[in-house]
Short mmCIF file of N, CA and C in Angstrom, two decimals:
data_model
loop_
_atom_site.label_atom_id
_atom_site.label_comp_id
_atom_site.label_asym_id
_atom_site.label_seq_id
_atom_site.Cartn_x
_atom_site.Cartn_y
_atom_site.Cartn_z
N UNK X 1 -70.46 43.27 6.66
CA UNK X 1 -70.33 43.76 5.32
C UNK X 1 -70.69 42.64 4.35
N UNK X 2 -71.55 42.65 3.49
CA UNK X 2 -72.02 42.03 2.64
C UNK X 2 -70.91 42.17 1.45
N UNK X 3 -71.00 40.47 0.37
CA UNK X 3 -69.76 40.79 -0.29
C UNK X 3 -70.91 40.37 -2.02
N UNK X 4 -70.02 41.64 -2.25
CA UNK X 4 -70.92 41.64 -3.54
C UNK X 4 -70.03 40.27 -4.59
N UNK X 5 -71.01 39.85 -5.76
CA UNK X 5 -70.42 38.96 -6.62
C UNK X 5 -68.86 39.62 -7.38
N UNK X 6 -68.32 39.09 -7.63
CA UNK X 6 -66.74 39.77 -8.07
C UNK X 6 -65.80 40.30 -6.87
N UNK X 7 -66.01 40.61 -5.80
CA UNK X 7 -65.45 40.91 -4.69
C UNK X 7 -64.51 40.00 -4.09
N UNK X 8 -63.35 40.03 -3.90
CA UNK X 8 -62.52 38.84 -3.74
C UNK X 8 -62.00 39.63 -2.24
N UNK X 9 -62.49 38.64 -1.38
CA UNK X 9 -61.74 38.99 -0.44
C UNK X 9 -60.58 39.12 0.30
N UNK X 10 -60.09 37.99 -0.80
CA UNK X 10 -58.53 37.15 -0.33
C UNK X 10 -57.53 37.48 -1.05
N UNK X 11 -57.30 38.48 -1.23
CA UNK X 11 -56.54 39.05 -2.84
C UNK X 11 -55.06 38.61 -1.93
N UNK X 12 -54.58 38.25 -3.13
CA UNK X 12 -53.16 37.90 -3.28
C UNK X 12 -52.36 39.07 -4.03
N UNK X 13 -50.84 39.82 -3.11
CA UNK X 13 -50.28 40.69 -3.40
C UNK X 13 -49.12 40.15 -4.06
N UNK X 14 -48.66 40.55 -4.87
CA UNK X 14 -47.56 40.09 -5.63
C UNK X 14 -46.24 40.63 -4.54
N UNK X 15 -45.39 40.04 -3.89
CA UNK X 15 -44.69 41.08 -3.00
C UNK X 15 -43.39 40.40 -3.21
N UNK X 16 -42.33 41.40 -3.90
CA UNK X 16 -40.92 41.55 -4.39
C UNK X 16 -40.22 41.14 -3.14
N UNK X 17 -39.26 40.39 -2.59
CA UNK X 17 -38.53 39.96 -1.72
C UNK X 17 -37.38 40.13 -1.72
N UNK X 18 -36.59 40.89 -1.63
CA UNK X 18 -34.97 41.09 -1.87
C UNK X 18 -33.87 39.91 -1.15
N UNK X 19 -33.66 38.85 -2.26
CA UNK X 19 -32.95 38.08 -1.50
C UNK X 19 -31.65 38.81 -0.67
N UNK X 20 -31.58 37.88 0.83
CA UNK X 20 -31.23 38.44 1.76
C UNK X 20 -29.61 37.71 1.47
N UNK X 21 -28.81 38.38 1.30
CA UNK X 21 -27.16 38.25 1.32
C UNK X 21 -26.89 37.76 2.69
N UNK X 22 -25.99 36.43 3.20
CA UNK X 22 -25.50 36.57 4.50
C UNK X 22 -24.06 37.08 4.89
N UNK X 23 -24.12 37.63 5.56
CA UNK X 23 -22.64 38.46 5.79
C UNK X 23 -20.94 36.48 6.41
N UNK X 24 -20.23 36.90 5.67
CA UNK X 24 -19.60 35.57 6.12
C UNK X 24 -19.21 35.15 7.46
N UNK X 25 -19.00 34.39 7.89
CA UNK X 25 -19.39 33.99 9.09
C UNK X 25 -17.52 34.51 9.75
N UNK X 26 -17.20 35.27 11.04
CA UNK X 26 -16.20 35.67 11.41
C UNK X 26 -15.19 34.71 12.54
N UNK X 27 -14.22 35.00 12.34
CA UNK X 27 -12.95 34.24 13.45
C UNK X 27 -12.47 34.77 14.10
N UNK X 28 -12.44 34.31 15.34
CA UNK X 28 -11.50 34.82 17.07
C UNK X 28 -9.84 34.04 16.15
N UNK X 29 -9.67 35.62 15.87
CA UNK X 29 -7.43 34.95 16.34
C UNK X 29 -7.57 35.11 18.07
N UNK X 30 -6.62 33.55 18.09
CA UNK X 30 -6.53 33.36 19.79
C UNK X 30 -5.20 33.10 19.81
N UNK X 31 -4.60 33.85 21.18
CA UNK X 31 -3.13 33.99 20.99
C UNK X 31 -2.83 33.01 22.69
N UNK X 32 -2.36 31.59 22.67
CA UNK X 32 -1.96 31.11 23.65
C UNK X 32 -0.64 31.28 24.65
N UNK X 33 -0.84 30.92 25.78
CA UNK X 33 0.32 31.42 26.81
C UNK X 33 1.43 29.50 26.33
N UNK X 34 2.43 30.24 26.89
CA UNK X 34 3.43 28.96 27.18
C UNK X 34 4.42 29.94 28.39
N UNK X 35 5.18 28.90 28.68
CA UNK X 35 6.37 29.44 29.90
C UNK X 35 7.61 30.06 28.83
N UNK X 36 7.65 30.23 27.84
CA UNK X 36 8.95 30.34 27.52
C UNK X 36 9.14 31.60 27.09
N UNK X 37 8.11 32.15 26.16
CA UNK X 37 7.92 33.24 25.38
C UNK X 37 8.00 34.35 25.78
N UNK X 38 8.74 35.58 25.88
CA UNK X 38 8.85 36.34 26.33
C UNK X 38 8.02 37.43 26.28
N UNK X 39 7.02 37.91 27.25
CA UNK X 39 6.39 39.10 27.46
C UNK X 39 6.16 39.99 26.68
N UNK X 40 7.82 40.22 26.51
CA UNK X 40 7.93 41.79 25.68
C UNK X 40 7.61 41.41 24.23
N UNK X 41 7.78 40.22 23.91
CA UNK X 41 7.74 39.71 22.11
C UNK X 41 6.17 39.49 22.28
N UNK X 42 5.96 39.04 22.94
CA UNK X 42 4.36 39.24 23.13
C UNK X 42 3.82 40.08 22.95
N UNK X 43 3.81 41.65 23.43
CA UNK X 43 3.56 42.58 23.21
C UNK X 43 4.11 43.08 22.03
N UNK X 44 5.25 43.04 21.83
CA UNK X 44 5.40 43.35 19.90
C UNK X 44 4.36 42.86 18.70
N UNK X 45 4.33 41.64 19.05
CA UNK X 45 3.44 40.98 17.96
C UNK X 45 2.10 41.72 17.63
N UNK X 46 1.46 42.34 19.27
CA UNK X 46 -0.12 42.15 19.10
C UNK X 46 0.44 44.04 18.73
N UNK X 47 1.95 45.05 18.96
CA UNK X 47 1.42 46.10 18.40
C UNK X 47 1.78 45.93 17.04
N UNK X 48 2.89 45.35 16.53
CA UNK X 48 2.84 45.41 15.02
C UNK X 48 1.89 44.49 13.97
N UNK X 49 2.14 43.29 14.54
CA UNK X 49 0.64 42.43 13.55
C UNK X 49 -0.83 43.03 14.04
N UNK X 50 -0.95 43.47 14.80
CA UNK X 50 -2.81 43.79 15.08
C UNK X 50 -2.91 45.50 16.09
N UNK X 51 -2.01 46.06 15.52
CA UNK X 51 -1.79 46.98 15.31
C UNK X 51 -2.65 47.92 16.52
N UNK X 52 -2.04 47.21 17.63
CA UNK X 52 -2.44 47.70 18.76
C UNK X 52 -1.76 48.78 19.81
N UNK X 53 -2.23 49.47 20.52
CA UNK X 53 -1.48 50.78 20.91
C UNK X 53 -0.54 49.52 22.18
N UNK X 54 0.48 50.20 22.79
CA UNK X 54 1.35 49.66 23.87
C UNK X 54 0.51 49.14 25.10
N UNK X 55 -0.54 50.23 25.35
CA UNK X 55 -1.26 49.43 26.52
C UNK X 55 -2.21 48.75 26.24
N UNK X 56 -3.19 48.49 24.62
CA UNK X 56 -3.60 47.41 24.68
C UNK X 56 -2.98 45.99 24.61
N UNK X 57 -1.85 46.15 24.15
CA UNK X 57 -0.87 45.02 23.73
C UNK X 57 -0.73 44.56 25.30
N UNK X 58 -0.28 45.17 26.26
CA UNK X 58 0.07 44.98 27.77
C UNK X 58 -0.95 44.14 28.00
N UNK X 59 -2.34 44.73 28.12
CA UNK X 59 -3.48 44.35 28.49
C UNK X 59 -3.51 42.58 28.34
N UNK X 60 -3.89 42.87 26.87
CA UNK X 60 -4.01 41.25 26.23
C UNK X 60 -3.22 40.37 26.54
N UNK X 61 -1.72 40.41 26.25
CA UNK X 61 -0.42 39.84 27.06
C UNK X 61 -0.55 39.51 28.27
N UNK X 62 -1.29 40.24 29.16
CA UNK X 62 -1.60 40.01 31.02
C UNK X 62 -2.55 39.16 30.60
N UNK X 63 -3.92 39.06 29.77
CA UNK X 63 -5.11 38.25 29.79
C UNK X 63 -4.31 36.92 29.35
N UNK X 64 -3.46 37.17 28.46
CA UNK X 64 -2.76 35.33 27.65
C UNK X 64 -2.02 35.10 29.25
N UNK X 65 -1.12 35.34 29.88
CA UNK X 65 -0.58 34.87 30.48
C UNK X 65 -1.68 34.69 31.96
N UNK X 66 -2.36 35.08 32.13
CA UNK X 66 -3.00 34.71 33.40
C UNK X 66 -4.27 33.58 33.36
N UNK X 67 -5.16 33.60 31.75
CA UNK X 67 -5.98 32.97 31.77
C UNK X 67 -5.51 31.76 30.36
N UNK X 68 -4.45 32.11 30.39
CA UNK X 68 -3.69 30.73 29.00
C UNK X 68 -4.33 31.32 27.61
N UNK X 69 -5.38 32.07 27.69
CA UNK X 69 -5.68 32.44 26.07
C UNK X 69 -6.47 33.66 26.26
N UNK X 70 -5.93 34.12 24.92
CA UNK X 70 -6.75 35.36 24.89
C UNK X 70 -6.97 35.80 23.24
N UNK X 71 -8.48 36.75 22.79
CA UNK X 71 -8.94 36.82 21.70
C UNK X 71 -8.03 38.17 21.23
N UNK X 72 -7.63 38.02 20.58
CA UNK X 72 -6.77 39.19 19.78
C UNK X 72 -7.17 40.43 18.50
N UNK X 73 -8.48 39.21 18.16
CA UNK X 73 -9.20 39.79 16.73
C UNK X 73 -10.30 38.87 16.18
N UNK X 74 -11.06 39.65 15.62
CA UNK X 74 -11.99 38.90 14.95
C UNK X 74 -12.32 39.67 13.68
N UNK X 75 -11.84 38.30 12.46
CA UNK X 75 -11.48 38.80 11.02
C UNK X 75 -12.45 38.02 10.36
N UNK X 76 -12.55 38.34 9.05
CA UNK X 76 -12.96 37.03 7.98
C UNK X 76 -12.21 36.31 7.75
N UNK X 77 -12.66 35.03 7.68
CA UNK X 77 -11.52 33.31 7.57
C UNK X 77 -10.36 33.94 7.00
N UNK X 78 -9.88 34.94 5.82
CA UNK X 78 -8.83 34.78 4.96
C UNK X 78 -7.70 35.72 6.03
N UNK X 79 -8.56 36.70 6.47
CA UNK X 79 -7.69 37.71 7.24
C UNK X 79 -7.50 37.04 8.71
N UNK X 80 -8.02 36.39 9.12
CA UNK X 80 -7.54 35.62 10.43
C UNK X 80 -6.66 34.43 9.94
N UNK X 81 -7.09 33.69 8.94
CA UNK X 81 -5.63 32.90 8.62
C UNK X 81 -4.43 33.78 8.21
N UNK X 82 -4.29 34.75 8.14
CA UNK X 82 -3.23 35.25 7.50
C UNK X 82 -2.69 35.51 8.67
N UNK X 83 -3.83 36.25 9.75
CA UNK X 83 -3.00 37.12 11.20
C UNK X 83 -2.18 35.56 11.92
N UNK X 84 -3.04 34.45 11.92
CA UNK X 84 -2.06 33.27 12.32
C UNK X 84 -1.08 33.00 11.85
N UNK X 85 -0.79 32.96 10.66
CA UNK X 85 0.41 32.83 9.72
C UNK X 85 1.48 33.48 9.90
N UNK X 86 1.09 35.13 10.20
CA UNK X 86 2.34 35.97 10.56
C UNK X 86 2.62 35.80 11.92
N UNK X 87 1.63 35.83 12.48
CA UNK X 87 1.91 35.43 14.00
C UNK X 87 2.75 34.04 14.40
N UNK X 88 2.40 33.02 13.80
CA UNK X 88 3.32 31.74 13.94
C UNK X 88 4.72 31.83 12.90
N UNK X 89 4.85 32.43 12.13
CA UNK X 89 6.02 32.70 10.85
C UNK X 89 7.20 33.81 12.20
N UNK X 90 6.66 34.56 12.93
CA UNK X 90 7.64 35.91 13.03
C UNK X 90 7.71 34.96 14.83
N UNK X 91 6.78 34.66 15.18
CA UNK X 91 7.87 33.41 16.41
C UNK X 91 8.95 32.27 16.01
N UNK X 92 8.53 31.54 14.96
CA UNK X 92 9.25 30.73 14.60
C UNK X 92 10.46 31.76 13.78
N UNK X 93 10.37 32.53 13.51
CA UNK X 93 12.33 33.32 13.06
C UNK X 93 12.65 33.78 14.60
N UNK X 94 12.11 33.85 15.41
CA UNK X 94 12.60 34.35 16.82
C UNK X 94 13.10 33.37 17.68
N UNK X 95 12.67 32.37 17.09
CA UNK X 95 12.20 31.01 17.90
C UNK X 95 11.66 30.87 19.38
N UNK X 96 10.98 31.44 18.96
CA UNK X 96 10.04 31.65 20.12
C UNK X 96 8.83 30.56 20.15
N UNK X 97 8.04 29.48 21.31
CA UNK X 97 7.03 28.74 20.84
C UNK X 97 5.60 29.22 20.83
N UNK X 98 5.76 30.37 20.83
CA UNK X 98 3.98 31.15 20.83
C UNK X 98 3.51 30.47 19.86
N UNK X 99 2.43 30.26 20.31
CA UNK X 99 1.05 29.74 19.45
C UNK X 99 0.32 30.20 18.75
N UNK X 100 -0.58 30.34 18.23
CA UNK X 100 -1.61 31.44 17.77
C UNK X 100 -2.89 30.54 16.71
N UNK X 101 -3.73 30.28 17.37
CA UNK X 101 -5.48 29.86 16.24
C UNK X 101 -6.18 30.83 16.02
N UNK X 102 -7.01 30.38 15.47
CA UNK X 102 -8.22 30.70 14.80
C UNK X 102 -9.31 29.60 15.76
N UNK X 103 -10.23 30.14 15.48
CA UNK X 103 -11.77 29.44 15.77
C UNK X 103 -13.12 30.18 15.32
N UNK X 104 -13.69 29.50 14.59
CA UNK X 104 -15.18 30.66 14.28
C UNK X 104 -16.48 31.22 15.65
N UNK X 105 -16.54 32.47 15.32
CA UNK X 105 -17.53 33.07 16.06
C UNK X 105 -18.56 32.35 16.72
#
C-alpha cells in the first residue's frame, strides 16, 4: 500500500485509563493451641466471636489443637485487629491463656 502525503500511519489514540483502585491488602486471625485452655471455650469463642455454626467451631478447635494453629478468618487490618482484641479480652476475663494473631495474606 502506497502512503499518500498527509497519511499518518502511526496515529496516536488518545486512550482514557481508569485509574485502577487497589482493594486493601487482607489478614489471617490465627487462633494458637496451648495445654491449658479448654476445648469447650475454644469452641465458644470461634461460635460467638466469628460466628461459626457448632461443627465448624469443633472442626477448627481439632485443627488448633492438633497442628498448634489454625486460620479462623480473613478480615481487613481493622476487623482482624478487633477479632484479636475480643478474642484475647474474653480469655483474659476467663483467664484462660489462648492466644490469638493476626498476620497479612
Amino acid at each position: 500500500m502506497t502512503q499518500r502525503p498527509g497519511d499518518r500511519e502511526d496515529v496516536d489514540l488518545a486512550v482514557k485509563t481508569k485509574p485502577r483502585t487497589q482493594r486493601p491488602p487482607l489478614y489471617k486471625v490465627l487462633l494458637l493451641n496451648d495445654d491449658f485452655t479448654p476445648m469447650e471455650f475454644v469452641v465458644h469463642v470461634l461460635e460467638r466471636l466469628f460466628n461459626m455454626t457448632r461443627a465448624q467451631a469443633i472442626e477448627i478447635m481439632l485443627t488448633v489443637h492438633r497442628k498448634g494453629v489454625a486460620v479462623v478468618g480473613v478480615f481487613s487490618h481493622e476487623i482482624a485487629e478487633t477479632k484479636v482484641a475480643q478474642v484475647m479480652e474474653l480469655a483474659r476475663r476467663q483467664q484462660h491463656p489462648l492466644q490469638c494473631t493476626m498476620e497479612k495474606e
